[in-house]
Coordinates of C-alpha atoms in Angstrom, one line a residue:
X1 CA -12.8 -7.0 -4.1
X2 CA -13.2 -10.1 -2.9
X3 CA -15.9 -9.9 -1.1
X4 CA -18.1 -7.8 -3.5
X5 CA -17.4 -10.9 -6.0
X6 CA -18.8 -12.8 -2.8
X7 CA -21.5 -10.5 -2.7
X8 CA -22.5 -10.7 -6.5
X9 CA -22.2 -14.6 -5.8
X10 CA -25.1 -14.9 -3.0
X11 CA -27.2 -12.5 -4.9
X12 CA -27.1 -14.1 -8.3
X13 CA -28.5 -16.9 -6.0
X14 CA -31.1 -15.1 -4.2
X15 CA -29.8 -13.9 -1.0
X16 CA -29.7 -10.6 0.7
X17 CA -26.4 -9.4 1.6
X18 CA -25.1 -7.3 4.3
X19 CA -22.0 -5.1 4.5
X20 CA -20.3 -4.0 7.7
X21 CA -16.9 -3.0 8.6
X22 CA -14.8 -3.9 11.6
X23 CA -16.9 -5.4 14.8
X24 CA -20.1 -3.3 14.8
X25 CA -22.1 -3.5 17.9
X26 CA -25.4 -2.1 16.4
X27 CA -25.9 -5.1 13.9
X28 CA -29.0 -7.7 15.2
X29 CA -28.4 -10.2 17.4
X30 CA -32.3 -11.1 17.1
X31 CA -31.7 -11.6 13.3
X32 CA -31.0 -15.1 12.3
X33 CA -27.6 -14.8 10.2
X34 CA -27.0 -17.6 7.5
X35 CA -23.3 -17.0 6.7
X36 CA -20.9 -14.3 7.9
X37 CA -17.9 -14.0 5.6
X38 CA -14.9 -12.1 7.2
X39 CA -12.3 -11.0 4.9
X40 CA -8.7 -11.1 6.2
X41 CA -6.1 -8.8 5.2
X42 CA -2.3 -8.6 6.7
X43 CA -0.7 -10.8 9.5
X44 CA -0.1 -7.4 11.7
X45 CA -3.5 -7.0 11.5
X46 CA -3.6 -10.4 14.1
X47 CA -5.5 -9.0 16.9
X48 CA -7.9 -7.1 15.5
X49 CA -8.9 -9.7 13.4
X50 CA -9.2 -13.0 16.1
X51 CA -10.7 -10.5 18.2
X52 CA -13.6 -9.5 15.2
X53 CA -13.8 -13.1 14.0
X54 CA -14.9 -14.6 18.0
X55 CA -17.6 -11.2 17.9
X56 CA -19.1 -12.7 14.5
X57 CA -18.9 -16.4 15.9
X58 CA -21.4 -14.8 18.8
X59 CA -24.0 -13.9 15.9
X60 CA -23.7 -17.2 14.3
X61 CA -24.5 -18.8 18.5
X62 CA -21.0 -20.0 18.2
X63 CA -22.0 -22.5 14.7
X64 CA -18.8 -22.3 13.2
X65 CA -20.3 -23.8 9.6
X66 CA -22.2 -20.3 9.6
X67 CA -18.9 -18.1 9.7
X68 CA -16.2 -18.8 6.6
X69 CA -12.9 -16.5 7.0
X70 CA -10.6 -15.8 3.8
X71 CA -7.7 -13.4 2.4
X72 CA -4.2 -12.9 2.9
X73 CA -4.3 -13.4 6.5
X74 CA -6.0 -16.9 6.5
X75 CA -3.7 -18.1 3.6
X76 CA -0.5 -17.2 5.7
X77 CA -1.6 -18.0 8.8
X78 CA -4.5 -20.6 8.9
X79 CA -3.0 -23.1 11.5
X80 CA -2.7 -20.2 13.8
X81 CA -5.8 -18.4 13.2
X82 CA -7.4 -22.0 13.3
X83 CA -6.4 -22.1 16.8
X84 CA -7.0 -19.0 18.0
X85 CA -10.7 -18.6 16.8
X86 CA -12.0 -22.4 16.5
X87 CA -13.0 -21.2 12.6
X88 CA -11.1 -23.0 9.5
X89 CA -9.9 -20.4 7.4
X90 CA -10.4 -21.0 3.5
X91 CA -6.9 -20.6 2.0
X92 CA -6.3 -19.2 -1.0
X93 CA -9.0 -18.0 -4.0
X94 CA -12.3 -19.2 -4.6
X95 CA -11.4 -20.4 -8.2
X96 CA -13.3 -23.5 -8.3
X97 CA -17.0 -24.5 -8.1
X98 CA -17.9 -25.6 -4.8
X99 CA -15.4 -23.6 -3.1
X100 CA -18.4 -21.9 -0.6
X101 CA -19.5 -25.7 0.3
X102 CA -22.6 -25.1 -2.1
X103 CA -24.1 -27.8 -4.2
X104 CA -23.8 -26.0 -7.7
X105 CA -21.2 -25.0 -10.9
X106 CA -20.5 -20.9 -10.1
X107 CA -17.0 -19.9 -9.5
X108 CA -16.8 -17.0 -7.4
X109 CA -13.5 -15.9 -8.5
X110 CA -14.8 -15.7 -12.0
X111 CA -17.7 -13.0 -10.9
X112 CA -18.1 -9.2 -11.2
X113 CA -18.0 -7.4 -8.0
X114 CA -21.1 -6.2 -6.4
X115 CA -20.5 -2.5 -7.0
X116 CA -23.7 -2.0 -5.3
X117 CA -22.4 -3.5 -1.6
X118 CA -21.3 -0.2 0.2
X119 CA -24.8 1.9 -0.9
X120 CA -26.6 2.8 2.4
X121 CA -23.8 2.0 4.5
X122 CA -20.6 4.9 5.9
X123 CA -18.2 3.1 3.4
X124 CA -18.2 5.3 0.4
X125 CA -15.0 4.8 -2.2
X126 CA -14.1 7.1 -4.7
X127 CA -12.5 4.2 -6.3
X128 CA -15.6 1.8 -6.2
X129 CA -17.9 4.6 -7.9
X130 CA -15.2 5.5 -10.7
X131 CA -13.5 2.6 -11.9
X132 CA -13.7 -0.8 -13.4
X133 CA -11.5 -3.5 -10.7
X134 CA -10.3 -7.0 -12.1
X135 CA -7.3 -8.9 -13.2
X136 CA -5.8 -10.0 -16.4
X137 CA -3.4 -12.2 -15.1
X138 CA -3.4 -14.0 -11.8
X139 CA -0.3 -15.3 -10.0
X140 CA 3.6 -14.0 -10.4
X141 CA 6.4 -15.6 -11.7
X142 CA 8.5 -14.5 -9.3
X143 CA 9.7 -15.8 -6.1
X144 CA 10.1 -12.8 -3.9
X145 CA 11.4 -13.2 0.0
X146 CA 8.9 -9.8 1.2
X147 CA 6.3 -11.2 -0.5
X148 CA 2.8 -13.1 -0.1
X149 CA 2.0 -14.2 -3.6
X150 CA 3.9 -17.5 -4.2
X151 CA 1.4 -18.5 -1.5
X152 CA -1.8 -17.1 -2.1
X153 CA -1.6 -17.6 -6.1
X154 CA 0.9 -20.2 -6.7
X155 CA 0.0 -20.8 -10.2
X156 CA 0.8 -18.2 -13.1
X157 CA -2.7 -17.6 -15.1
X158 CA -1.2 -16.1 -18.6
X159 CA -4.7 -14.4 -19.4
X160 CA -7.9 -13.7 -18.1
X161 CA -10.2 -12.0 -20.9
X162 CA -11.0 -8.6 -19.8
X163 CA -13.6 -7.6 -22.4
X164 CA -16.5 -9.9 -21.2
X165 CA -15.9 -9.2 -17.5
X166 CA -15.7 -5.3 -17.8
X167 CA -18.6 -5.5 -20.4
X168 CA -20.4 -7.5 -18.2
X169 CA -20.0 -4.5 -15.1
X170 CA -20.7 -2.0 -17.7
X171 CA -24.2 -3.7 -18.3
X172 CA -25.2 -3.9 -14.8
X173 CA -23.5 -1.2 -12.9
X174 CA -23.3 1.4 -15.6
X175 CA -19.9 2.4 -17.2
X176 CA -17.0 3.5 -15.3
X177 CA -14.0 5.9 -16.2
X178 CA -11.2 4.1 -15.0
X179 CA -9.8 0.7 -14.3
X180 CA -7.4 -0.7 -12.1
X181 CA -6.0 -4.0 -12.4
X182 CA -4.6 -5.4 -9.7
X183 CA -1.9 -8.0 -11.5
X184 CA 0.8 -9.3 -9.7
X185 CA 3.1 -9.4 -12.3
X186 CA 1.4 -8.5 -15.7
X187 CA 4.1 -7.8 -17.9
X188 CA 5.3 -11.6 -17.1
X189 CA 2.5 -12.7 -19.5
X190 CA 3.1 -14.1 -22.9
X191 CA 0.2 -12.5 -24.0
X192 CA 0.4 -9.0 -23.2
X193 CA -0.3 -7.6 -26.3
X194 CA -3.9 -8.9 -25.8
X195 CA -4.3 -7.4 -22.7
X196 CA -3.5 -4.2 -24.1
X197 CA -5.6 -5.2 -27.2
X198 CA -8.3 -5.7 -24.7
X199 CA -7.3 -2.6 -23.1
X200 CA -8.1 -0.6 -26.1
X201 CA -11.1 -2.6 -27.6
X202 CA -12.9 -1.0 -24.5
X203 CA -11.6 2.3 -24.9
X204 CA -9.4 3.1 -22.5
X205 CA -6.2 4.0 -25.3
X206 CA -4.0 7.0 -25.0
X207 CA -5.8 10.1 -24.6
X208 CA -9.4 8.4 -24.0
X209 CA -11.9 10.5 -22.2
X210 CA -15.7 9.5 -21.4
X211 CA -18.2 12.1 -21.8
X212 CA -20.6 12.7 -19.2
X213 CA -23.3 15.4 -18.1
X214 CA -22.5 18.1 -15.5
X215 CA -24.1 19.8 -13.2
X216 CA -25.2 22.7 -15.5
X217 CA -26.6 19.6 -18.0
X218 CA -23.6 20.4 -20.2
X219 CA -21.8 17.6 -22.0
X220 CA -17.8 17.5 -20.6
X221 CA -15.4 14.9 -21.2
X222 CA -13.7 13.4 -18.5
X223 CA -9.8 11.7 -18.8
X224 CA -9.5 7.8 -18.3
X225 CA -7.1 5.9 -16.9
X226 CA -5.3 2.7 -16.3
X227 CA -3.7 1.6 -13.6
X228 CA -2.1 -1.6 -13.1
X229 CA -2.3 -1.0 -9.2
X230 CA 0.5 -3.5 -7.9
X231 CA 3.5 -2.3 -10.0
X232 CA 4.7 -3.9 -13.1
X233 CA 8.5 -5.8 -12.9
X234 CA 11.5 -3.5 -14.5
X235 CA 13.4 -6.7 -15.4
X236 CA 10.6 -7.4 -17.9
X237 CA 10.3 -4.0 -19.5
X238 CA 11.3 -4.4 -23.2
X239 CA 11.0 -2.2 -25.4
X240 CA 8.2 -4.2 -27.5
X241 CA 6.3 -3.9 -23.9
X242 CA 6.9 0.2 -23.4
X243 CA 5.5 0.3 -27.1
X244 CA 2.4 -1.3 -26.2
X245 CA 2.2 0.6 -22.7
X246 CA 2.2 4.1 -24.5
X247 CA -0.6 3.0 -26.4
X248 CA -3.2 3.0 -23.4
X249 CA -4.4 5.9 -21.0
X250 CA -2.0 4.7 -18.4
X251 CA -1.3 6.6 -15.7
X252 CA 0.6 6.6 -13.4
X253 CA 3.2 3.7 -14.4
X254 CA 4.1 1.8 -11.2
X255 CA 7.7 0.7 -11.2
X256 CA 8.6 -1.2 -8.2
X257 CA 11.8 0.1 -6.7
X258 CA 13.2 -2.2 -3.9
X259 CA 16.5 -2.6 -4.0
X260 CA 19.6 0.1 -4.6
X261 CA 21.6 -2.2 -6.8
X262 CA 18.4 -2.2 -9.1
X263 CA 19.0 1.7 -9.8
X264 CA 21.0 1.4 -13.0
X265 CA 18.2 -1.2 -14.7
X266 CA 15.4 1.3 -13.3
X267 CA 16.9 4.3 -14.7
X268 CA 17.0 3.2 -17.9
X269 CA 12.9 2.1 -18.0
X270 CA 12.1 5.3 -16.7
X271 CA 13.6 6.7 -19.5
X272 CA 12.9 4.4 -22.3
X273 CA 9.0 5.0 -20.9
X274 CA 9.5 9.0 -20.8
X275 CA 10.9 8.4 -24.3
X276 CA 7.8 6.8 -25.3
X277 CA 5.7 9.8 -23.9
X278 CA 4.9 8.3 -20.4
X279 CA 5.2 10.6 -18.0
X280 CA 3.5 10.5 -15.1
X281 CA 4.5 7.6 -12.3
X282 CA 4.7 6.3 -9.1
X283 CA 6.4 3.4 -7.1
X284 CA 6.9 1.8 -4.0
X285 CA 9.9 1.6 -2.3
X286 CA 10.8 -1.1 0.6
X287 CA 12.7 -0.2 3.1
X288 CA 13.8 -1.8 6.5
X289 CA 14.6 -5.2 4.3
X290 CA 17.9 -5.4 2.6
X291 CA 19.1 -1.9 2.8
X292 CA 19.9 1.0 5.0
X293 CA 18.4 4.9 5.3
X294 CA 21.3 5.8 2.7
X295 CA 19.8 3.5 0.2
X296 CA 16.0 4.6 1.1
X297 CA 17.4 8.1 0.5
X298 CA 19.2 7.5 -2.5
X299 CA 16.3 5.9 -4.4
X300 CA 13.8 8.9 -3.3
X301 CA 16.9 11.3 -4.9
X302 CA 16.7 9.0 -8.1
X303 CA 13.4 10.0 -9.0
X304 CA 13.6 13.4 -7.8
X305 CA 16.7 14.2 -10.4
X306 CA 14.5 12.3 -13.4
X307 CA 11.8 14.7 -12.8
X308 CA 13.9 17.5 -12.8
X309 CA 16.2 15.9 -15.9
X310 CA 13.1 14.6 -17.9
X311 CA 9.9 17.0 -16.5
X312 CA 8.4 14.0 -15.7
X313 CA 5.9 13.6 -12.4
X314 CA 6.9 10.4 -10.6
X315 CA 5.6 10.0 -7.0
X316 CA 7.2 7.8 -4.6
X317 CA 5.6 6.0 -1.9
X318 CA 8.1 4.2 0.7
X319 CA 7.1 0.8 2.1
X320 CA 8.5 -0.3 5.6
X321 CA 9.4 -3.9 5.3
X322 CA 7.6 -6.2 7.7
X323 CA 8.0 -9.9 7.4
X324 CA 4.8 -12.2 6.2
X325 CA 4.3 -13.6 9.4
X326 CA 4.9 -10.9 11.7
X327 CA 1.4 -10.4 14.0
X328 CA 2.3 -6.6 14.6
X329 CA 4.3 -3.6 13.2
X330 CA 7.1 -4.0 15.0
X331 CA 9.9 -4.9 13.1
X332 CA 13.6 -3.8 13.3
X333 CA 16.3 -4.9 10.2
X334 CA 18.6 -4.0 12.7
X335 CA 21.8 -3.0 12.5
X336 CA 21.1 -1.0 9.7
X337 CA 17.8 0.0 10.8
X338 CA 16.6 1.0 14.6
X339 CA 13.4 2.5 16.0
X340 CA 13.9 5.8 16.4
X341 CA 15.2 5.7 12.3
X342 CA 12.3 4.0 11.5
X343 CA 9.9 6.3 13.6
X344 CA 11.6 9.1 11.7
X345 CA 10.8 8.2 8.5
X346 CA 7.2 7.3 9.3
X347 CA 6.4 10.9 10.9
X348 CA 8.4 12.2 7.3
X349 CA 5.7 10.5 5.6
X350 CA 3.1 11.2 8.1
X351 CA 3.5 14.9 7.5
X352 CA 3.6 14.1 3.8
X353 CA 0.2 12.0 3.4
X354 CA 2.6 9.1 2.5
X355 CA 3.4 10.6 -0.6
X356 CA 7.2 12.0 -1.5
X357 CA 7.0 15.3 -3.3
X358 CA 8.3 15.6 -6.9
X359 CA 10.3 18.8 -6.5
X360 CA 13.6 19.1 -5.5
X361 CA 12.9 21.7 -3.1
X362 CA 10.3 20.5 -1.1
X363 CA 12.1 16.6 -0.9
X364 CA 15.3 18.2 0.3
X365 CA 13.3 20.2 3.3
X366 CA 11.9 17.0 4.3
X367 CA 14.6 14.5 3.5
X368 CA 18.0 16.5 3.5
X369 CA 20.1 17.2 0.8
X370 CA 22.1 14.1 1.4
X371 CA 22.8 10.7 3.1
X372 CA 24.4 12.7 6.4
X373 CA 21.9 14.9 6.1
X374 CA 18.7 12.3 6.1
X375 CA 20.5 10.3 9.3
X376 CA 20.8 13.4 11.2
X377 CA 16.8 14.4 10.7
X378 CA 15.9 10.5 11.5
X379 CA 17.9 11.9 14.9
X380 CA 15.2 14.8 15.2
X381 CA 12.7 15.5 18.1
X382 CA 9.6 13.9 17.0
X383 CA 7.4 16.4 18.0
X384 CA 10.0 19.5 16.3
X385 CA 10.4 16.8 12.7
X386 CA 6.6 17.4 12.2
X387 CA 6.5 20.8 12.6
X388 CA 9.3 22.0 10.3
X389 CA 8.0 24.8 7.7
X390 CA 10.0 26.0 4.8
X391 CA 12.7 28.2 6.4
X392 CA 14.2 26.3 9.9
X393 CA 12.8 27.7 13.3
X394 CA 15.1 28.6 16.2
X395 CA 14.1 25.6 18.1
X396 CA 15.4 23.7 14.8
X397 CA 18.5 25.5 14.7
X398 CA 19.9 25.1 18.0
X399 CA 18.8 21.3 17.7
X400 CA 21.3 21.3 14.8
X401 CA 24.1 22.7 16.4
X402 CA 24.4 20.9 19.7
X403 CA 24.0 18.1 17.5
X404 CA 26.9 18.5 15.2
X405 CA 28.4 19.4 18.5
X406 CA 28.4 15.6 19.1
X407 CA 31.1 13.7 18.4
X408 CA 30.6 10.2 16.7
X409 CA 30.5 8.4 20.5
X410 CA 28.2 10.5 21.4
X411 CA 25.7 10.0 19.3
X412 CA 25.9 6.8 19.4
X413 CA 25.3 7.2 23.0
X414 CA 22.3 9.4 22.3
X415 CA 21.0 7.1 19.5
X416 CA 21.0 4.2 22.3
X417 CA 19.3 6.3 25.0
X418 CA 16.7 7.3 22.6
X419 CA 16.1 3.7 21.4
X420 CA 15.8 2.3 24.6
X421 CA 13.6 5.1 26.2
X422 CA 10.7 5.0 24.0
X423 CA 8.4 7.2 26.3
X424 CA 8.5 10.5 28.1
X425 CA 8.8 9.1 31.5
X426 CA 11.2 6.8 30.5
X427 CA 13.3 9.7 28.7
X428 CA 12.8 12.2 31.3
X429 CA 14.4 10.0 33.8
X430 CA 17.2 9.2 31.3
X431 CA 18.0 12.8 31.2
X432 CA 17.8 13.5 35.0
X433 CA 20.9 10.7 35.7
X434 CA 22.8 11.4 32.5
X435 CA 26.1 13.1 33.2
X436 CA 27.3 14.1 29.9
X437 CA 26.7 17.8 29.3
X438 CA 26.4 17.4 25.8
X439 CA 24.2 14.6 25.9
X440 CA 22.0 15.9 28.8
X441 CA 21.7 19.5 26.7
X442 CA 20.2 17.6 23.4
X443 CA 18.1 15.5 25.4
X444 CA 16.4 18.4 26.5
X445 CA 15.0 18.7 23.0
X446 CA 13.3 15.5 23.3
X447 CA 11.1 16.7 25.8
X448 CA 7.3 18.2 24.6
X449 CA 7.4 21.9 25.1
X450 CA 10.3 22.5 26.5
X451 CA 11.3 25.1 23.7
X452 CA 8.8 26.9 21.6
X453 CA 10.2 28.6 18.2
X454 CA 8.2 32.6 18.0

């Protein structure tokens, strides 16, 4: 978004604007380029984005007042990508005037997004065509260790009036069915209620639909939604708040779910919501910070049991933990977690689009019917994980028996060997000088085609 409000800016001042993704080698070096504007987004994004920033310094013939870099990354990490790209990142949101190094009063922070950026290019989003984007609140009151806000909105903004904004991209862009707002921590505002009055002024209360043509130049009606797109905060969820929340077409209701001695307290708002006649969520869960694979399965069981309990439709989207700073993926919360757990649940969720299943039966095929039975699937063959159907396989079955076959050392001794063998060479080797039959026999597994269920 933040570079469609950058868009919107340079046009409302007469400029043509250009949108490309990622280093693209077919755009004109002949052209003279005024500005290049690279948006940033997380720290294990690092080389990918010092290596796109120096391409873009080559079209601006290395004038670094020509190239302005922004976003999370640049906030977080400006002394380092400072160094590593001879560009000064801006830090933090354009909220004031000037903020571009232009000589006039417009706040780009305070613009509607070009909705009109992506036509004629590859980048097509759903999302962009259907629904309103903007924020009602900016800021969290929080303090969170995992996250980036403190830093890149360190000031709580109560209220930003939605009604003028949204009417204002109604007016040039045409009216959209949905909105998503991407608060921080909206329910921390004094003035909710009129953010919900907002809300409902421009139609988007329970039940709302927008009419439209179809394709056989009928009229239909189409559902809206609202979607507060970053979660809203459990500890804040009064029931004064829930009220207000049933009264709009939200859907789904993101509750964030990090921590297992938070499940009592998120219980009880998913139920006073499913009392008020929400029913229809997601969430994210962290894991890899301050938990273990028990925990991660326990939380995913949680919501599987209130969907079953309530007949409610909550989806679940785990989030592995990687620290602010971190210039990669690779992160361990060892000794709880390990690589070969975490690679586990990321092929789970591979398999699954990165979506948990709401129904009991489908969640316990992917994720076991209990803690044991989660740790022993993070122990699977990768390639024999992903490939599991309904019913288990013979190549499945005899994986499970040599491996309750192990005793506790040994697979301990097969979790290290697996850990510290990362690649098929590297394995294959491993299992040519191991000397425990029981060890060696599992091992086997591990190797691509070596069994084949029929």
């Amino acid at each position: 978004m933040g570079l469609m409000k950058i868009s919107k800016y340079h046009k409302t001042i007469g400029d043509d604007v250009i949108f490309v993704k990622g280093i693209n080698k077919e755009i004109s070096y002949e052209r003279y380029w005024d500005r290049i504007y690279v948006s940033t987004l997380f720290t294990y994004n690092w080389k990918v984005t010092v290596d796109t920033i120096k391409f873009y310094k080559k079209l601006v013939r290395e004038d670094n007042s020509r190239i302005f870099v922004g976003g999370i990354m640049a906030t977080l990490l400006r002394e380092e990508l400072w160094e590593a790209t001879g560009v000064i990142p801006i830090v933090g949101l354009l909220d004031t005037p000037g903020a571009l190094k232009d000589e006039n009063n417009l706040i780009v922070n305070d613009m509607i997004p070009d909705y009109d950026l992506f036509k004629g290019t590859d980048q097509q989003y759903s999302l962009v065509a259907d629904s309103y984007f903007g924020y009602s609140t900016r800021g969290c009151i929080r303090k969170c260790e995992f996250c980036g806000v403190p830093k890149l909105e360190p000031k709580y903004q109560e209220y930003r009036g939605l009604k003028p904004y949204i009417n204002a991209i109604k007016d040039e862009f045409g009216e959209k069915n949905n909105i998503v707002l991407f608060d921080n921590n909206i329910l921390a505002s004094k003035k909710f209620d009129n953010i919900i009055s907002d809300l409902i002024d421009l139609n988007f209360e329970k039940n709302a639909k927008l009419s439209f043509i179809n394709k056989g130049g009928q009229k239909s009606y189409r559902k809206r939604l609202v979607d507060f797109n970053q979660g809203i905060d459990a500890r804040l969820m009064t029931l004064k708040k829930v009220r207000l929340l049933s009264k709009i077409a939200i859907q789904p209701l993101r509750i964030a779910f990090d921590h297992i001695k938070d499940k009592v307290l998120y219980e009880e708002k998913v139920r006073l919501a499913a009392e008020h006649g929400i029913q229809h969520f997601s969430n994210y869960i962290l894991y890899n910070f301050h938990d273990t694979p028990e925990h991660l399965w326990e939380r995913l069981n949680i919501n599987i049991k209130l969907n079953a309990e309530l007949g409610l439709s909550i989806y679940s989207f785990p989030m592995k933990y990687i620290p602010l700073k971190n210039k990669n993926r690779i992160f361990e919360n060892s000794p709880n977690w390990n690589w070969l757990y975490l690679r586990g649940v990321q092929r789970i969720l591979n398999v699954l689009k990165g979506t948990v299943m709401t129904t009991e039966d489908f969640f316990y095929r992917a994720f076991g019917e209990n803690e044991k039975e989660f740790i022993k699937i993070l122990y699977m063959p990768e390639q024999l994980l992903m490939s599991r159907g309904i019913q288990q396989g013979p190549q499945e079955k005899d994986w499970y028996t040599k491996f309750n076959s192990l005793t506790e050392s040994n697979r301990n001794a097969l979790l290290s060997i697996l850990c510290e063998n990362k690649n098929i060479k590297s394995l294959c080797n491993a299992i040519e000088v191991n000397r425990n039959i029981s060890i060696k026999s599992i091992l086997e597994h591990y190797v691509p085609n070596h069994h084949s269920d029929k």
